Amino acid sequence: MVSLGQRRPPPGDLASLSELDEASLLGGLRERFLRQQVYTDIGDILVAMNPFQPLPLYGREVSEQYRHPQRGTLPPHIFAVASRAYHAMLGHRGGGPRSQCIVISGESGAGKTESTKLLLQHIMNLCKGNSQLEQQILQVNPLLEAFGNAQTVMNDNSSRFGKYIQLRFQKNTVRGAKLSEYLLEKSRVVQQDTGERNFHIFYYMFAGLSSEEKEMYGLLDPSLYRYISGRFGTQDVAQRWKQKYQEVCNALDMVGFQEQEQVDMQAILAGVLSLGNVTFEPEERNGSVKVSEASRGWLKAAAGQFGVQEDELLKCLICTMSVTRGEQIQRFHTQQQAEDARDSIAKVAYGRVFGWIVCKINELLAENVDPEVELSEIGILDIFGFENFAVNRFEQLCINLANEQLQHFFNHHIFQMEQAAYKEEELPWETITFNNNEPILNLLLAKPLGLLSLLDEQSAFPQATDKTLVDKLNSSFKGNLHFQPGRGRVLGFSIIHYAGKVQYTAGGFLEKNRDTLPANVRGLFINSITPLLSLLFTATISRTGTLMPHVKAKITPGADDKFNSTRKQSAGAQFRHSLMMLMERMYSANPHFVRCIKPNSQKEPGVVDSQVVLLQLRYNGLLETIRIRRDGFSWRPSFEEFAERYGILLVKPHVSLTKESCLEILQSTDLTGWICGKSRLFFKYWHQEQLAKYVERLEGAAVLIQKVFRGFRCRKSYLKLVAELRAQAQRLQEEAERERSRQLAVEAEAQKRISLPVPMPRKRRPQPCTHSPDKSPQPPVPRPRSKLTESTPFDNFLDPSVPRPVLGTEEQTREEVKMRKCKRGATIRWFKETQARKVMQDDGAFPSWLHGMISRREAENLLIDKPLGCFLVRISQSRPGYTLTYRGEGRCRHYMIEMQPNARYVILGEDRAHASLTELVRYHQTVGIQPFMEILTVPCGQKSNESLDYEELECLRLGPPEAEGEAPPEEQPCPSRPSPSRPALQSGAAAVLRHVWFRRTKDCQKEESLDKSRTKPSSGKEIGSQRAFPRLHSSICLAMQEIQQFSSTTLNTSVQNGCQALSIEDVEPK
């Protein structure tokens, strides 16, 4: 059955083109791009063109507009894709709750990474859970960009790894996140082509670290380091890198990395750079190699930064130890082998640091819910784009293989599944041809004769070379239409991908696939005194190449020398397994596609290169995509699914899940353009939103009915309760009247009697009122609201004659009071033991803005007559933490301050972590608090100097010591008058005070002997906090002195030689 009718497509939808050819498609994209409309729809697929400039399209106001976007009312946007995926995950778009995935594809430099950040930003805005987890998830991207992105000739911020972010939701609230990483380009650590750079983090460290921190890590001038090619950047670029380093440090703090972990990690990165400067020269005696005299200092520095012995590291570089029949054999390396061993150590060390960062993020962002609770999921795939450089190596082959797999996934969902359904349902349909890349995947992935399988086979032979590999490929794929042997003297081959022909250089294929690690290196680093490095090499590597730090690898005697030979997975096999797992996740979810387009190769804003764009449109198959989205039916539910979801539209119970019910439902609506098949219905991509509007209308009516009924029921209960209270009050009043009348009658009767005078009874002395401990207290009466809010009859019963309602049983009330007292005591104990010294000023007193443990109402009453912007910080009564109370326009705002496990302070919902509470206050005296951007101005002082509002903490205030033999604090008078009713608290406070005083004295002496306290101006570390150092800090300093001394000696020698040459020239006759 066909329902006739047409729907006018929304603006910006290319599926509405009347003339469908390449010229009209290119013209439509160009026109929109030049008007700064960088987003265009193809049905439910988004095309995003990289503007190469910031645009005002992503502010909070725009994000709010796309919370519930209606198709056709708003222009296409990346936020609309995020909203569609989020509401589909919740089951608001025509189906039940189901996991979703967003696939972002395009070539390098098309804007995939920025699109990922915008999707995450909008999804977190949709959650509105007001939890710190959302901010932590948003900090993951800048952190991974620093360690996994680099500048290439095609892109200044190119992702050199792939990532799949899984957001876990319980109903509409995010509960956790998991990150999967794929194929980090480790070879970039030791070698970069012309016009390219190393990973961003190395440049950020040189630009962002202070001179003291560079000395601590053992970093000298960046022009000295071979691994960054001795190149740095201009002053403007360095300033931008410094800002990026601040963001990275803040992201590490926000996510939850400990300070010592950050120090150890940066020491390892400095060790990688120092190791790259170690050079070798042949030794004439035995044909072995030795470290050159000029690089001995660099070797010592690398050993200190790694936390290992210098001679042990040297052994790993210049020789190999093996055990044969119980005899230890030492084989010396050639100069090339020694350099390869050096580079292998650097690559493996950096790769494992990156893997540890990903594992740590997953550990810190893991969902904390009951395992039996079912969670929904939104996955976002941001993977390296298709690459075709002047020289393409093993990494480019793997990258292009991943893009082939993504293109096949796109074709499968858009073309194959859809047209197969039309054929199965016998619908009239003209088949649309598309570029099927399945033969290319078979060429690369087939077993046992695929390219990766042959590469693994050759890697297993110790005598195999890159030439034997190329010969094997040429003989195996002779006659294959997608494989071409290399021509000329170049050792390589070519593959005709879906996006074009790419020529690969085979040099280094076997070495990179084997991913070798010098023997004994693993044992050396396991025994490192740097815990992080030891952890990295103790961990197990999974089948997909993922580091698993909490699963220790089995270490058997003699395993170090054969560590590489017993390794089960090559780099290619690991990548293939990870790609298979990624595809399984994506096929199990409902996909949304974002196709990124690069407008020109020069990265210039406002310029469209027609040939560049047209090539991308062709190999992406966008012309065929438009045709199938215009003529096809992208939503194909079965009769049962449709009737179960939309049976509510018939407004009758027990709708049967049959074809007739589905037709009845559709006939009750105004939908047109759908088709009924043999077992399912076929809808256009816009029909889901139209049906959702019908359902929302009924849901709104249901909510209105519920509202009226609940209001009626509550009013009825309220009137009944008021009547009972009035009847009870009247009954009590009548009883009181009867009692008064009875007393008057008794007195009148007594006066009538005539009797002898009787002596008056002796009056009892008033006994003291003793409360038995088992007698439960009276239920508390709610206190009135603060002075900023007018009291209402619902706060207290203002009429004392009216009986008060029962707030709960005496047992419940007693338990609540006991629980509050326990929480209060625990919070006070937490503050005294962990926070008091951090908050105290140099003079031993608390800051004027700290007001102890006061309630919300007391804080508001203190600020009632204060100016706008006045603030105070109070200790929370129910949890370990603080609350910042701010005097705003007409009201007070309360911001929760959380203390993270890594001892960083964060205002809930903010994106910046602080090393101390004082630093947090200083920062927000210049930068407003989101979302109202309120700036702290005047601290709210205490009520008076004699009567402080933190009674429990006042005895912790310390005065400045007057002499070396100062008495402990319990012998000093308390600054305010002690309360005689609390001797236990005073003695406890004195004990804590003594502990704090001795610890403060000891720490002060220690700090005087050390250098200036560690300050990261970039990361906001508090001046005066205890400093974290690399484990072998003294060895690093000695190595740096040796390097500088050798450099100065070499310079002086060259100068003297030059002077002698000049003097000889002057003396000799011409």
Coordinates of C-alpha atoms in Angstrom, one line a residue, residues 1048-1066:
S1048 CA 81.2 25.1 27.6
T1049 CA 84.5 23.2 27.3
T1050 CA 83.9 22.3 23.7
L1051 CA 83.0 26.0 23.0
N1052 CA 86.2 27.3 24.7
T1053 CA 88.3 24.7 22.8
S1054 CA 86.9 25.8 19.4
V1055 CA 87.4 29.5 20.3
Q1056 CA 91.0 28.9 21.3
N1057 CA 91.6 26.9 18.1
G1058 CA 90.2 29.7 16.1
C1059 CA 92.4 32.3 17.8
Q1060 CA 95.5 30.2 17.2
A1061 CA 94.6 29.9 13.5
L1062 CA 94.3 33.6 13.3
S1063 CA 97.6 34.3 15.0
I1064 CA 99.4 31.8 12.7
E1065 CA 97.9 33.6 9.7
D1066 CA 99.2 36.9 11.0

